Each structure stands twice: as structure tokens, then as C-alpha cells.
């Protein structure tokens, strides 16, 4: 594959095999938990794409994850049997009934103000499509405005951060429409060709694992194209790229939108696995946690950032079983971040790359083979 | 034949201060023109006006006869204007080869660059430029690890491979050793003919090495224009810029 040297290819292939083999060693409960972490892995890759490759630190990536999650959850909520028992011909979410004005018609179109937004989500694929397309379109518009104005660096972070908090405020405030702080729970299952994706079945784990492998491969191929090289060029010097004739904002916007679509997909799959969507996805701490995952794994590497996210969450799950460490975990994560930034600025993947470089230097024949394989 | 670069009464007004004040000049195809002038004469501002970094308040810029006045920077670049800044600017995280690949891309849009391979002719040209700038051995190194001189040459190579018809160079030898300066003169002399160059430079020894015609700017206006010998003996130039003693 052009632009991918051999050991990188084997690193991707190795992860793919590992993920597909996991069901051989774990029970369904554990696999369900791992599937959630794989969704986080996608988020790590999405952050690496913008932060590492475009030099754009999005502190509101949770916005796109949240949109993906809510879109899917709206469709699955309407599939839930609790929505079918509200005395109406069409499904109506139970919380809308609790929030409706006395005497309001028990119908999805008008039970609460604005409830008609839910109408298209009766079709399950609306949720799936909106979960990916809406984040991409929104990011496209944001990118056009932000990058078109030549806004960069910390100001992009501030704008994205403000935006995710704004949306969180709106979502928690619109109780009759979104169930506010409680989020969307009691969801149905995704059904494809009459196969139901039970969150605690291996099929659902495979769905997420295959999606992650596909996303990682696609993102890695994307950054290996000339457009990917040009994107990295704009990161190093946007002026130089501009004077070479490139419309720099167009490149930044394109990859910003791709990253948003990945985050939306991650949110959508997360809901399928976890059976809830909550405004906590839109909290600032969640978006910042994603940045920590990418930093520890290595923001310069799609694979590294994804593995960083998965590993940190696996460790967290193990640690939280030890009572003494539950409270200390946040501090451990904080220290981990600081140590990585100071001593391992390229994260775990940077460590791996340096190790490979040292190995090649020691074995010249290895290097020759590698070049022939490029 | 139309001139490669024509400036017609170009002026910019920074709220009352006219940094460039009605400059008209024509640079012929393949010519190398040196811009001389004391600090504040308006040399860099003139380059900003040509490349679109600063917008002119009066006058016109024509590249190969096409009016590019007021276009955005990347549009002017696509019209054939390449620029090298005073402070070398390359893509430090990319390898030398990748730097040149980025500069080489003919199609600027995102969609047309969603592909991998370079064509045979593009590969050949890339190898040729690597040789010209003497960085063949450094092709796979990260540009951020190059020496100051090498960085400048890489940037010159990027302008070469970009195939800009008009190249603007702002003090290409600033901060270079004598050896590096000599090599830079060699590279620039090779660019002559194929590209039209406009060079800002202070080092008179270097100017004698590369220049054919010189334009002297003073307080935003053209003071004199002519051959090296003509400029060196021009009384007003001596008074305004070189000092009463002449050129060192």
C-alpha cells in the first residue's frame, strides 16, 4: 500500500486480528464493555485526525458524538416496547407523556411542543443516517466559518468548547423533547434484516469491532493520500501552503468533517451497545478526556490514539474494581497526561516508532526490504 | 511579448502612510530583477502587494498580462506567483520529498488529491529538483531537521517545482555563510530564464553575482532603474542609499 510502510501495516493487521479473536476468550458481559471502549477508540482516532494531522484541537468533539448518540437513541426509543404502550397508533416515548400538557393529544406529531422532530425517526435508518451525516454537515458549516476566517490555534478550541456547552444547555433544557438530564433510556434494539442486535450478544460486539477496523483503515488510507500530506503541510505552515496555491480552509474543513462523521458513528454504535444516550456525552470533561486518550496513545497516529483510548478505558475498568483506587483514578489520569506531554510528546505510538527506527538502524537488511515494500 | 510581471502605479495607504507610493515597473520573461532600497523603502510591502498578502489601494498587478489585483493569496499563487519569505518557511513535520510533493501538486482541490501515486514525469521532475538544490541525500529526512541553509534551498526547490512563472525572493541569503551564499547564487542563476525572478537583497557581492537589472526603491517610489554598473554610479542612489562613499 502506498505511503504505508510494512510494520505499520502489520500493526493495523495485528489489531484487527486481536479484535476479531477477542470473543474466543471473553464472556458476553465483558465483550459488551469492550465494545464500548472500541467506540471510544473511534473517538481517539477522530481526535488524532484533527489534532495530530491538521493541528486543530477540537475541545468539543463530544458534540458530534452526542449528536450521533441522540440520533440513534431517538430511533431506538421509538422501537422500544414502552413507546408502543402509550395508547396511540404511533409509538410515543414514555417521557413525553409525563411531560405533556394536560389534554395534549397522545400523538408523536404534537404531544409536546416540537415533538414532530421525532416523526422521521420512526424509521430506524433515519437515526443511523442522521447520526453520521448531521455531524459531518454541521462540522462542514463550522469549518467554513471558523477556518474561512483564518481562525486557528487556541481560538478554535475555545469556539468548539463553547459550542458543545451551548448544545448541552439546550438539550438539558428541552425536557419535553429530550428528557433533559435523564437522557434517553429504555431503548429498543437495532434490527437489520430481522436480526436483532442484542447488546449482550457477540454479533453486536462484531458489529462494533468491524466498524472500528474499517474506520481505522479508511482514516489511515485517507491521510496517506496526497490530500493527507497537504493537510499535514497546512498544519506545519498554513502560509506556505497558501502561497503554493492551496485553499487551506477547504482542507481543514474537509478533515474536520470526516472527524465529525467518525465521532457521530462512534456515538451511534455506543448507543446500540449501551442502550442509553445522556447529556453527559456533551459535558466538557468527556471531550477533554478524549484529548487525553489521543495524547497518551499518540496524536500523530490514528492507530495509536485509538489504542490509547481502548487501553486507558480497560485499565480504568480494572482499577475501578479496587475500591481504594476508584477516587484516585481521576488523579492517575491527570498525572498520566502530564507525564506523557512532558516525557512522551508523541505518546505510545511515538515510542513504538522510535523503537522501530532503532531496530532498522541496527539491521540494514531490514531497511532495504522495507523500502522495496513501499 | 507581454512582460511576465507588470506593476502599474501600485500604491498602498496604511491610514495616511504610503509605504508603496505609485510604483510602476515591468519585468520581462525570464529576467532576474533585484530590488534595492534602505530599510522602510517599501521592498517587502511591494512583495506583499504582488502576492496578495496586502491589498493595494491603487494601481494594478499583471502576471503574464492577467490582472490579479485584489485576488486572495492562493488564487494569485495559482496564477503563477511563487513567494519565498525572509524567514524560511517549509513544512517541518514532513520529509524533504513530501515538501516537494506538496509543492508539485498541480490540482489544488481536496477531491482531486484523494489519490496516491505520482506520475512518471512528476517523479522524474522531483528527482531533478532534488539534485538541483543538492538535497538528494536528505530526501527522506524531516525538513525540521535541516540546517538553515538547507532549509532555504528546500524552499527554493519548492518554488522551482511549483513551476511559478514569477518568483518573489525576500532576502534569500539572510543568515547564510559565504559558502552557502555562493551555492544559493548558483541555484538562483539556474532559475533564470525558466522563471522570472524578483529578488530583494542587501548583500552587494551577491547582487553582482546574480543581477542583470536593478530597481532602487526609496520611500515607496522608484528612484532609479538600470544595470549594476549604472546603479552603482548613480548619484541620487549613492546619496539616498549607498552613502557618499559609494558601494563597499
Coordinates of C-alpha atoms in Angstrom, one line a residue:
Chain A
X1 CA 0.0 0.0 0.0
X2 CA 1.4 3.4 -1.0
X3 CA 2.6 5.5 1.9
X4 CA 2.2 2.7 4.4
X5 CA 5.4 1.0 5.3
X6 CA 5.4 -2.6 6.3
X7 CA 5.5 -2.5 10.1
X8 CA 2.7 0.0 10.2
X9 CA 0.5 -2.3 8.0
X10 CA 1.3 -5.2 10.4
X11 CA 0.4 -3.1 13.4
X12 CA -3.1 -2.4 11.9
X13 CA -3.5 -6.0 10.8
X14 CA -2.4 -7.2 14.3
X15 CA -5.1 -5.1 16.0
X16 CA -7.7 -6.3 13.6
X17 CA -7.0 -9.9 14.3
X18 CA -6.8 -9.3 18.0
X19 CA -10.2 -7.6 18.0
X20 CA -11.9 -10.3 15.9
X21 CA -10.4 -13.0 18.2
X22 CA -11.5 -11.5 21.5
X23 CA -14.8 -13.3 21.6
X24 CA -12.9 -16.6 21.9
X25 CA -11.6 -15.6 25.3
X26 CA -14.3 -13.4 26.9
X27 CA -17.9 -13.8 28.0
X28 CA -20.7 -11.6 26.7
X29 CA -20.8 -9.2 29.6
X30 CA -17.1 -8.4 29.2
X31 CA -17.4 -8.1 25.4
X32 CA -20.2 -5.6 25.8
X33 CA -17.9 -3.5 27.9
X34 CA -15.0 -3.8 25.5
X35 CA -17.4 -2.8 22.6
X36 CA -18.0 0.5 24.4
X37 CA -14.2 1.0 24.6
X38 CA -13.9 0.3 20.9
X39 CA -16.4 3.2 20.3
X40 CA -14.0 5.3 22.4
X41 CA -11.2 4.1 20.2
X42 CA -13.0 5.6 17.2
X43 CA -13.2 8.9 19.2
X44 CA -9.4 8.7 19.8
X45 CA -8.9 8.3 16.0
X46 CA -11.2 11.2 15.3
X47 CA -9.3 13.4 17.7
X48 CA -5.9 12.3 16.2
X49 CA -7.2 13.2 12.7
X50 CA -7.9 16.8 13.5
X51 CA -5.4 17.4 16.3
X52 CA -2.5 15.4 15.1
X53 CA -2.8 15.7 11.4
X54 CA -4.5 19.1 11.0
X55 CA -3.2 20.8 14.1
X56 CA -6.7 21.7 15.1
X57 CA -7.5 20.9 18.7
X58 CA -11.3 20.4 18.9
X59 CA -12.3 20.6 22.6
X60 CA -15.9 19.9 21.6
X61 CA -15.6 16.6 19.9
X62 CA -18.3 15.4 22.3
X63 CA -20.8 17.5 20.3
X64 CA -20.5 15.2 17.3
X65 CA -20.5 12.0 19.5
X66 CA -23.6 13.4 21.3
X67 CA -25.4 14.1 18.0
X68 CA -24.7 10.6 16.8
X69 CA -25.8 9.1 20.1
X70 CA -29.1 11.1 20.3
X71 CA -30.0 10.5 16.7
X72 CA -29.6 6.7 17.1
X73 CA -31.3 6.8 20.6
X74 CA -34.3 8.6 19.2
X75 CA -34.9 5.9 16.6
X76 CA -34.3 3.1 19.1
X77 CA -36.5 4.8 21.7
X78 CA -39.4 4.6 19.2
X79 CA -38.6 0.9 18.7
X80 CA -38.9 0.3 22.4
X81 CA -42.0 -1.6 23.6
X82 CA -42.5 1.2 26.3
X83 CA -43.1 3.6 23.4
X84 CA -45.8 1.4 21.9
X85 CA -47.9 1.2 25.0
X86 CA -49.0 4.8 25.3
X87 CA -52.4 4.3 23.9
X88 CA -51.6 5.7 20.4
X89 CA -51.4 4.2 17.0
X90 CA -47.9 5.5 16.5
X91 CA -45.1 5.0 19.1
X92 CA -44.7 7.8 21.7
X93 CA -41.8 8.0 24.1
X94 CA -42.9 7.5 27.7
X95 CA -41.3 10.6 29.0
X96 CA -43.2 12.8 26.6
X97 CA -46.4 11.6 28.2
X98 CA -45.1 12.6 31.6
X99 CA -44.0 16.0 30.3
X100 CA -47.1 16.7 28.2
X101 CA -49.6 19.4 29.0
X102 CA -52.9 18.1 30.3
X103 CA -55.2 17.4 27.4
X104 CA -52.5 17.3 24.8
X105 CA -53.1 14.7 22.0
X106 CA -51.3 11.4 22.6
X107 CA -49.6 11.5 19.2
X108 CA -46.0 11.9 18.2
X109 CA -46.8 14.9 16.0
X110 CA -48.0 17.2 18.7
X111 CA -47.8 15.7 22.2
X112 CA -45.2 18.2 23.3
X113 CA -44.0 21.4 21.6
X114 CA -41.6 20.3 18.8
X115 CA -42.2 16.6 19.2
X116 CA -42.8 16.4 15.5
X117 CA -39.0 16.4 15.1
X118 CA -39.2 12.8 16.2
X119 CA -41.5 11.8 13.4
X120 CA -38.9 10.7 10.8
X121 CA -37.1 8.7 13.5
X122 CA -39.9 6.1 13.4
X123 CA -37.8 4.7 10.6
X124 CA -34.7 3.2 12.3
X125 CA -32.4 4.1 9.4
X126 CA -33.2 7.8 9.9
X127 CA -31.3 7.5 13.2
X128 CA -28.4 5.7 11.6
X129 CA -28.1 8.2 8.7
X130 CA -28.6 11.3 10.7
X131 CA -26.0 10.1 13.3
X132 CA -23.3 10.2 10.7
X133 CA -24.4 12.9 8.2
X134 CA -25.6 15.6 10.6
X135 CA -22.2 15.8 12.4
X136 CA -20.4 16.0 9.1
X137 CA -22.7 18.7 7.7
X138 CA -22.5 20.7 10.9
X139 CA -18.7 20.4 11.0
X140 CA -18.6 21.5 7.4
X141 CA -20.5 24.6 8.2
X142 CA -18.5 25.3 11.4
X143 CA -15.2 24.7 9.5
X144 CA -16.2 27.0 6.6
X145 CA -16.9 29.8 9.1
X146 CA -14.0 29.2 11.6
X147 CA -11.2 28.3 9.1
X148 CA -12.6 30.6 6.4
X149 CA -12.0 33.5 8.9
X150 CA -8.4 32.2 9.3
X151 CA -9.1 31.4 13.0
X152 CA -6.6 29.0 14.3
X153 CA -4.9 27.5 17.4
X154 CA -6.4 28.1 20.8
X155 CA -9.3 30.1 19.4
X156 CA -10.7 27.1 17.6
X157 CA -10.6 25.2 20.8
X158 CA -12.5 27.9 22.6
X159 CA -15.2 28.1 20.0
X160 CA -15.7 24.3 19.9
X161 CA -15.7 24.2 23.6
X162 CA -18.3 26.9 23.9
X163 CA -20.5 25.2 21.3
X164 CA -20.6 21.8 23.0
X165 CA -21.6 23.5 26.3
X166 CA -24.2 25.5 24.5
X167 CA -25.8 22.5 22.9
X168 CA -25.7 20.7 26.3
X169 CA -27.6 23.5 27.8
X170 CA -30.2 23.3 25.1
X171 CA -30.6 19.5 25.4
X172 CA -31.0 19.5 29.1
X173 CA -33.4 22.5 28.9
X174 CA -35.7 20.9 26.3
X175 CA -37.0 18.3 28.8
X176 CA -40.3 17.5 26.9
X177 CA -38.3 16.8 23.8
X178 CA -35.1 15.2 25.1
X179 CA -36.0 14.0 28.6
X180 CA -33.4 16.6 29.8
X181 CA -30.9 15.4 32.4
X182 CA -32.3 11.9 32.4
X183 CA -31.3 11.3 28.8
X184 CA -32.9 8.6 26.6
X185 CA -33.2 5.2 28.2
X186 CA -35.3 2.0 27.8
X187 CA -34.2 1.7 24.2
X188 CA -35.1 -1.0 21.7
X189 CA -32.6 -2.9 19.7
X190 CA -31.2 -2.2 16.3
X191 CA -32.8 -4.6 13.8
X192 CA -31.2 -5.4 10.5
X193 CA -32.8 -8.0 8.2
X194 CA -34.8 -9.3 11.2
X195 CA -31.5 -9.8 13.1
X196 CA -31.8 -8.0 16.4
X197 CA -28.6 -6.6 17.8
X198 CA -28.8 -7.6 21.4
X199 CA -26.2 -5.5 23.2
X200 CA -25.0 -8.6 25.1
X201 CA -24.6 -10.8 22.1
X202 CA -21.4 -11.5 20.2
X203 CA -23.0 -10.2 17.0
X204 CA -23.2 -6.7 18.4
X205 CA -19.5 -6.9 19.5
X206 CA -18.5 -7.9 16.0
X207 CA -20.6 -5.0 14.5
X208 CA -18.6 -2.5 16.6
X209 CA -15.2 -4.3 16.1
X210 CA -15.6 -4.4 12.3
X211 CA -16.8 -0.8 12.2
X212 CA -13.7 0.2 14.2
X213 CA -11.3 -1.7 11.9
X214 CA -13.0 -0.2 8.9
X215 CA -12.8 3.3 10.3
X216 CA -9.1 3.0 11.2
X217 CA -8.2 1.6 7.8
X218 CA -10.1 4.3 6.0
X219 CA -8.7 7.1 8.1
X220 CA -5.2 5.8 7.7
X221 CA -5.6 5.5 3.9
X222 CA -7.1 9.0 3.8
X223 CA -4.1 10.6 5.5
X224 CA -1.7 8.6 3.2
X225 CA -3.2 10.3 0.1
X226 CA -1.8 13.5 -1.3
X227 CA -4.7 15.3 0.3
X228 CA -3.5 13.9 3.7
X229 CA 0.1 15.1 3.0
X230 CA -1.2 18.5 2.1
X231 CA -3.3 18.6 5.3
X232 CA -0.2 18.0 7.3
X233 CA 1.6 20.7 5.3
X234 CA -1.1 23.2 6.3
X235 CA -0.6 22.1 10.0
X236 CA 3.2 22.9 9.7
X237 CA 2.8 26.2 7.9
X238 CA -0.6 27.4 6.6
X239 CA 1.1 30.5 5.0
X240 CA 3.4 28.3 2.9
X241 CA 0.5 26.1 1.8
X242 CA -1.5 29.2 0.9
X243 CA 1.4 30.6 -1.2
X244 CA 1.6 27.3 -3.0
X245 CA -1.9 27.8 -4.2
X246 CA -3.9 25.6 -1.8
X247 CA -7.2 26.7 -0.4
X248 CA -6.1 25.9 3.2
X249 CA -9.6 26.3 4.8
X250 CA -11.1 23.7 2.4
X251 CA -8.5 21.1 3.5
X252 CA -9.1 21.9 7.2
X253 CA -12.9 21.8 6.8
X254 CA -12.8 18.5 4.8
X255 CA -10.9 16.6 7.5
X256 CA -12.8 18.4 10.3
X257 CA -16.0 17.0 8.8
X258 CA -14.5 13.5 8.4
X259 CA -13.5 13.5 12.0
X260 CA -17.0 14.6 13.0
X261 CA -18.6 11.8 11.0
X262 CA -16.4 9.3 12.8
X263 CA -17.4 10.7 16.1
X264 CA -21.0 10.6 15.1
X265 CA -20.6 6.9 14.1
X266 CA -18.9 6.2 17.4
X267 CA -21.9 7.8 19.3
X268 CA -24.4 5.8 17.3
X269 CA -22.6 2.5 18.0
X270 CA -22.2 3.4 21.6
X271 CA -26.0 3.8 22.0
X272 CA -26.6 0.4 20.3
X273 CA -24.2 -1.2 22.8
X274 CA -25.1 0.7 26.0
X275 CA -28.8 1.3 25.4
X276 CA -28.8 4.9 26.6
X277 CA -28.0 8.4 25.5
X278 CA -27.3 11.1 28.0
X279 CA -26.3 14.8 28.2
X280 CA -23.2 13.7 29.9
X281 CA -21.8 13.0 26.4
X282 CA -21.9 16.7 26.0
X283 CA -20.1 17.6 29.1
X284 CA -16.7 19.3 28.8
X285 CA -14.9 16.7 30.9
X286 CA -15.8 14.0 28.3
X287 CA -14.4 16.0 25.4
X288 CA -11.3 16.7 27.3
X289 CA -10.9 13.0 28.3
X290 CA -10.9 12.2 24.6
X291 CA -8.0 14.5 24.1
X292 CA -6.1 12.8 26.9
X293 CA -6.7 9.4 25.2
X294 CA -5.3 10.7 22.0
X295 CA -2.3 12.3 23.7
X296 CA -1.4 9.2 25.6
X297 CA -1.8 6.9 22.6
X298 CA -0.1 9.4 20.3
X299 CA -2.0 12.1 18.4
X300 CA 0.3 11.7 15.4
X301 CA -1.0 8.2 14.8
X302 CA -4.6 7.2 14.0
X303 CA -3.9 3.7 15.4
X304 CA -2.0 4.9 18.4
X305 CA -4.8 7.3 19.5
X306 CA -7.4 4.5 19.1
X307 CA -5.3 2.0 21.1
X308 CA -4.6 4.7 23.7
X309 CA -8.4 5.2 24.2
X310 CA -9.1 1.5 24.5
X311 CA -6.2 0.8 26.8
X312 CA -6.9 3.6 29.2
X313 CA -10.6 2.5 29.5
X314 CA -9.6 -1.1 30.0
X315 CA -7.3 -0.1 32.8
X316 CA -9.9 2.2 34.3
X317 CA -12.4 -0.6 34.4
X318 CA -9.9 -2.9 36.1
X319 CA -8.9 -0.2 38.6
X320 CA -12.4 0.8 39.5
X321 CA -12.9 -2.7 40.8
X322 CA -10.4 -1.9 43.6
X323 CA -12.2 0.4 46.0
X324 CA -9.2 2.4 47.1
X325 CA -8.4 3.4 43.6
X326 CA -11.9 4.5 42.5
X327 CA -11.5 8.0 43.8
X328 CA -7.8 8.2 42.9
X329 CA -8.4 7.3 39.2
X330 CA -9.1 10.8 38.1
X331 CA -5.8 11.9 39.7
X332 CA -4.0 9.0 38.0
X333 CA -5.3 10.0 34.6
X334 CA -4.3 13.6 35.2
X335 CA -0.7 12.6 36.2
X336 CA -0.6 10.2 33.2
X337 CA -1.5 13.1 30.9
X338 CA 1.1 15.4 32.3
X339 CA 3.8 12.8 32.2
X340 CA 3.0 11.9 28.6
X341 CA 3.0 15.5 27.5
X342 CA 6.4 16.2 29.1
X343 CA 8.3 12.9 28.5
X344 CA 6.4 11.3 25.6
X345 CA 5.1 14.2 23.4
X346 CA 4.3 11.7 20.6
X347 CA 2.6 9.3 23.0
X348 CA 2.8 5.5 23.0
X349 CA 2.9 5.3 19.2
X350 CA 5.8 7.7 19.1
X351 CA 7.6 5.3 21.4
X352 CA 6.8 2.4 19.1
X353 CA 8.0 4.4 16.0
X354 CA 11.3 5.3 17.7
X355 CA 11.8 1.6 18.7
X356 CA 11.2 0.5 15.1
X357 CA 13.6 3.2 13.8
X358 CA 16.3 1.9 16.2
X359 CA 15.7 -1.6 15.1
X360 CA 16.0 -0.6 11.4
X361 CA 19.3 1.3 12.1
X362 CA 20.7 -1.9 13.6
X363 CA 19.6 -4.1 10.8
X364 CA 20.3 -2.5 7.4
X365 CA 18.9 -5.5 5.5
X366 CA 15.6 -4.9 7.2
X367 CA 15.6 -1.4 5.9
X368 CA 16.2 -2.5 2.4
X369 CA 13.3 -4.9 2.4
X370 CA 11.1 -2.2 3.8
X371 CA 11.9 0.3 1.1
X372 CA 11.3 -2.4 -1.6
X373 CA 7.9 -3.0 0.0
X374 CA 6.8 0.7 -0.1
Chain B
X1 CA 5.7 39.9 -25.9
X2 CA 3.9 40.8 -22.7
X3 CA 6.1 41.3 -19.6
X4 CA 6.0 38.5 -17.0
X5 CA 5.2 40.9 -14.3
X6 CA 3.8 44.4 -14.7
X7 CA 3.2 46.8 -11.9
X8 CA 1.1 49.9 -12.8
X9 CA 1.0 52.8 -10.4
X10 CA 0.8 50.4 -7.4
X11 CA 0.2 52.1 -4.1
X12 CA -0.9 51.2 -0.6
X13 CA -2.1 53.6 2.0
X14 CA -1.8 52.5 5.7
X15 CA -4.1 55.1 7.2
X16 CA -2.1 58.0 5.8
X17 CA 1.3 56.4 5.5
X18 CA 2.1 55.4 1.9
X19 CA 4.5 52.5 2.2
X20 CA 4.4 52.0 -1.5
X21 CA 3.6 55.1 -3.5
X22 CA 2.9 54.7 -7.2
X23 CA 5.4 52.1 -8.3
X24 CA 5.4 51.1 -12.0
X25 CA 7.8 48.6 -13.5
X26 CA 7.8 45.7 -15.9
X27 CA 9.9 42.6 -15.5
X28 CA 10.5 40.7 -18.8
X29 CA 10.1 36.9 -19.3
X30 CA 13.0 35.0 -17.7
X31 CA 14.5 38.2 -16.3
X32 CA 16.1 38.4 -12.8
X33 CA 15.4 41.8 -11.3
X34 CA 16.9 42.9 -8.0
X35 CA 15.1 45.3 -5.7
X36 CA 17.4 47.5 -3.7
X37 CA 16.4 50.0 -1.0
X38 CA 17.1 51.1 2.5
X39 CA 15.0 49.8 5.4
X40 CA 11.5 51.1 5.0
X41 CA 11.9 51.8 1.3
X42 CA 8.9 49.5 0.7
X43 CA 10.5 46.4 -0.8
X44 CA 8.8 43.8 1.4
X45 CA 5.5 45.7 1.2
X46 CA 5.8 45.7 -2.6
X47 CA 6.1 41.9 -2.5
X48 CA 3.1 41.7 -0.1
X49 CA 1.1 43.7 -2.7
X50 CA 2.1 41.4 -5.6
X51 CA 1.4 38.2 -3.7
X52 CA -1.9 39.3 -2.2
X53 CA -0.9 39.4 1.5
X54 CA -1.7 43.1 1.5
X55 CA -4.3 44.7 -0.8
X56 CA -3.3 47.6 -3.0
X57 CA -5.3 50.7 -2.6
X58 CA -4.3 52.0 -6.0
X59 CA -2.8 50.6 -9.2
X60 CA -2.7 47.1 -10.8
X61 CA -0.6 44.0 -10.8
X62 CA -0.5 42.0 -14.0
X63 CA 1.0 38.5 -14.2
X64 CA 1.6 37.3 -17.7
X65 CA -0.8 40.0 -18.8
X66 CA -3.6 38.8 -16.4
X67 CA -4.9 41.2 -13.8
X68 CA -4.5 39.6 -10.3
X69 CA -5.0 42.8 -8.3
X70 CA -7.1 42.1 -5.2
X71 CA -7.3 38.3 -5.6
X72 CA -6.8 36.1 -2.5
X73 CA -3.3 34.7 -1.9
X74 CA -4.0 31.1 -3.1
X75 CA -5.6 32.5 -6.3
X76 CA -2.6 34.6 -7.0
X77 CA -0.3 31.6 -6.3
X78 CA -2.3 29.6 -8.9
X79 CA -2.0 32.4 -11.4
X80 CA 1.7 31.7 -11.3
X81 CA 3.3 33.7 -8.4
X82 CA 5.6 31.9 -6.0
X83 CA 7.0 33.5 -3.0
X84 CA 9.8 32.9 -0.6
X85 CA 9.7 34.7 2.7
X86 CA 12.5 36.3 4.6
X87 CA 12.2 33.7 7.4
X88 CA 12.4 30.3 5.7
X89 CA 9.1 28.6 5.7
X90 CA 8.9 24.9 4.9
X91 CA 6.7 22.0 6.3
X92 CA 8.8 20.9 9.2
X93 CA 6.9 17.7 10.1
X94 CA 7.1 16.4 6.5
X95 CA 10.2 14.9 4.8
X96 CA 12.1 16.8 2.2
X97 CA 10.5 14.7 -0.5
X98 CA 7.0 15.3 0.9
X99 CA 7.6 19.0 0.9
X100 CA 8.4 18.9 -2.8
X101 CA 5.4 16.7 -3.5
X102 CA 3.1 19.2 -1.8
X103 CA 4.6 22.0 -3.8
X104 CA 4.3 20.0 -7.0
X105 CA 0.6 19.2 -6.9
X106 CA -1.0 20.8 -10.0
X107 CA -4.5 20.3 -8.8
X108 CA -5.3 22.3 -5.7
X109 CA -8.7 20.9 -4.7
X110 CA -9.2 18.4 -1.9
X111 CA -11.1 15.9 -4.1
X112 CA -8.5 15.7 -6.8
X113 CA -5.8 14.9 -4.2
X114 CA -7.6 11.9 -2.8
X115 CA -5.1 9.6 -4.6
X116 CA -1.7 8.2 -4.1
X117 CA 0.8 7.8 -6.9
X118 CA 2.8 10.4 -8.6
X119 CA 3.1 10.1 -12.4
X120 CA 6.4 9.1 -14.0
X121 CA 7.1 12.7 -15.3
X122 CA 6.3 14.1 -11.8
X123 CA 8.7 11.6 -10.2
X124 CA 11.4 12.5 -12.7
X125 CA 11.0 16.2 -12.1
X126 CA 11.1 15.7 -8.4
X127 CA 14.4 13.8 -8.6
X128 CA 15.8 16.5 -10.9
X129 CA 14.9 19.3 -8.4
X130 CA 16.3 17.3 -5.5
X131 CA 19.6 17.2 -7.4
X132 CA 19.4 20.9 -8.3
X133 CA 19.1 22.0 -4.7
X134 CA 21.7 19.4 -3.6
X135 CA 19.4 17.7 -1.1
X136 CA 19.3 14.3 -2.8
X137 CA 20.8 12.6 0.2
X138 CA 18.4 14.3 2.6
X139 CA 15.2 13.3 0.7
X140 CA 13.7 11.1 3.5
X141 CA 14.7 13.4 6.3
X142 CA 12.2 15.5 8.2
X143 CA 12.5 19.1 7.0
X144 CA 12.6 20.4 10.5
X145 CA 16.0 18.7 11.0
X146 CA 17.7 20.5 8.1
X147 CA 20.3 23.3 8.6
X148 CA 19.4 26.9 7.9
X149 CA 21.0 26.9 4.5
X150 CA 19.4 23.6 3.5
X151 CA 16.0 24.9 4.6
X152 CA 16.4 27.9 2.3
X153 CA 17.4 25.6 -0.6
X154 CA 14.4 23.4 0.1
X155 CA 12.2 26.4 -0.1
X156 CA 13.8 27.4 -3.4
X157 CA 13.3 23.9 -4.6
X158 CA 9.6 24.1 -3.7
X159 CA 9.3 27.3 -5.8
X160 CA 11.0 25.6 -8.7
X161 CA 8.8 22.5 -8.6
X162 CA 5.7 24.7 -8.1
X163 CA 6.5 25.9 -11.6
X164 CA 5.6 29.5 -10.7
X165 CA 6.2 31.8 -13.7
X166 CA 7.1 34.7 -11.4
X167 CA 9.1 34.0 -8.2
X168 CA 9.5 36.6 -5.4
X169 CA 12.5 36.1 -3.2
X170 CA 12.9 38.1 0.0
X171 CA 16.5 38.1 1.1
X172 CA 17.3 34.6 0.1
X173 CA 20.8 34.7 1.7
X174 CA 19.9 36.2 5.0
X175 CA 21.9 34.5 7.8
X176 CA 23.9 32.3 5.4
X177 CA 27.6 31.5 5.5
X178 CA 29.8 32.6 2.5
X179 CA 29.8 29.0 1.1
X180 CA 26.0 28.8 1.5
X181 CA 25.6 32.2 -0.2
X182 CA 27.7 31.0 -3.2
X183 CA 25.6 27.9 -3.6
X184 CA 22.4 29.9 -3.4
X185 CA 23.7 32.2 -6.1
X186 CA 24.3 29.1 -8.2
X187 CA 20.7 27.9 -7.7
X188 CA 19.2 31.3 -8.4
X189 CA 21.3 31.6 -11.6
X190 CA 19.8 28.2 -12.7
X191 CA 16.3 29.6 -12.2
X192 CA 16.9 32.5 -14.5
X193 CA 15.4 32.1 -18.0
X194 CA 12.9 29.4 -17.0
X195 CA 11.3 31.6 -14.3
X196 CA 11.0 35.3 -13.9
X197 CA 12.5 36.5 -10.6
X198 CA 12.2 39.5 -8.4
X199 CA 14.7 39.4 -5.6
X200 CA 15.2 41.7 -2.5
X201 CA 18.8 41.6 -1.4
X202 CA 21.2 43.7 0.6
X203 CA 24.5 41.8 0.0
X204 CA 26.1 43.7 -2.9
X205 CA 28.6 41.0 -3.6
X206 CA 25.7 38.5 -4.0
X207 CA 23.7 41.1 -6.1
X208 CA 26.7 41.4 -8.5
X209 CA 26.7 37.6 -8.8
X210 CA 23.1 37.3 -9.9
X211 CA 21.7 40.7 -11.1
X212 CA 21.1 41.9 -14.6
X213 CA 18.9 44.9 -13.8
X214 CA 18.3 46.6 -10.6
X215 CA 15.4 48.7 -9.4
X216 CA 16.1 51.0 -6.5
X217 CA 13.2 52.0 -4.2
X218 CA 13.3 55.0 -2.0
X219 CA 10.4 56.0 0.3
X220 CA 7.9 53.9 -1.6
X221 CA 8.9 55.2 -5.1
X222 CA 11.2 54.0 -7.8
X223 CA 14.3 56.1 -7.6
X224 CA 16.4 54.5 -10.4
X225 CA 16.4 51.5 -12.7
X226 CA 19.3 50.1 -14.7
X227 CA 22.3 47.8 -14.9
X228 CA 24.5 47.0 -11.9
X229 CA 27.2 49.5 -13.1
X230 CA 24.6 52.2 -13.8
X231 CA 23.1 51.9 -10.4
X232 CA 26.5 51.8 -8.6
X233 CA 27.4 55.1 -10.2
X234 CA 24.0 56.8 -10.0
X235 CA 24.5 60.0 -7.9
X236 CA 21.0 60.0 -6.4
X237 CA 21.2 56.3 -5.4
X238 CA 24.5 57.0 -3.8
X239 CA 23.1 59.8 -1.8
X240 CA 19.9 58.1 -0.8
X241 CA 21.0 54.6 -0.1
X242 CA 24.6 53.7 -0.6
X243 CA 26.1 56.7 1.2
X244 CA 28.5 59.3 -0.2
X245 CA 31.4 56.8 -0.3
X246 CA 29.7 54.5 -2.8
X247 CA 29.4 50.8 -2.5
X248 CA 31.8 49.0 -0.2

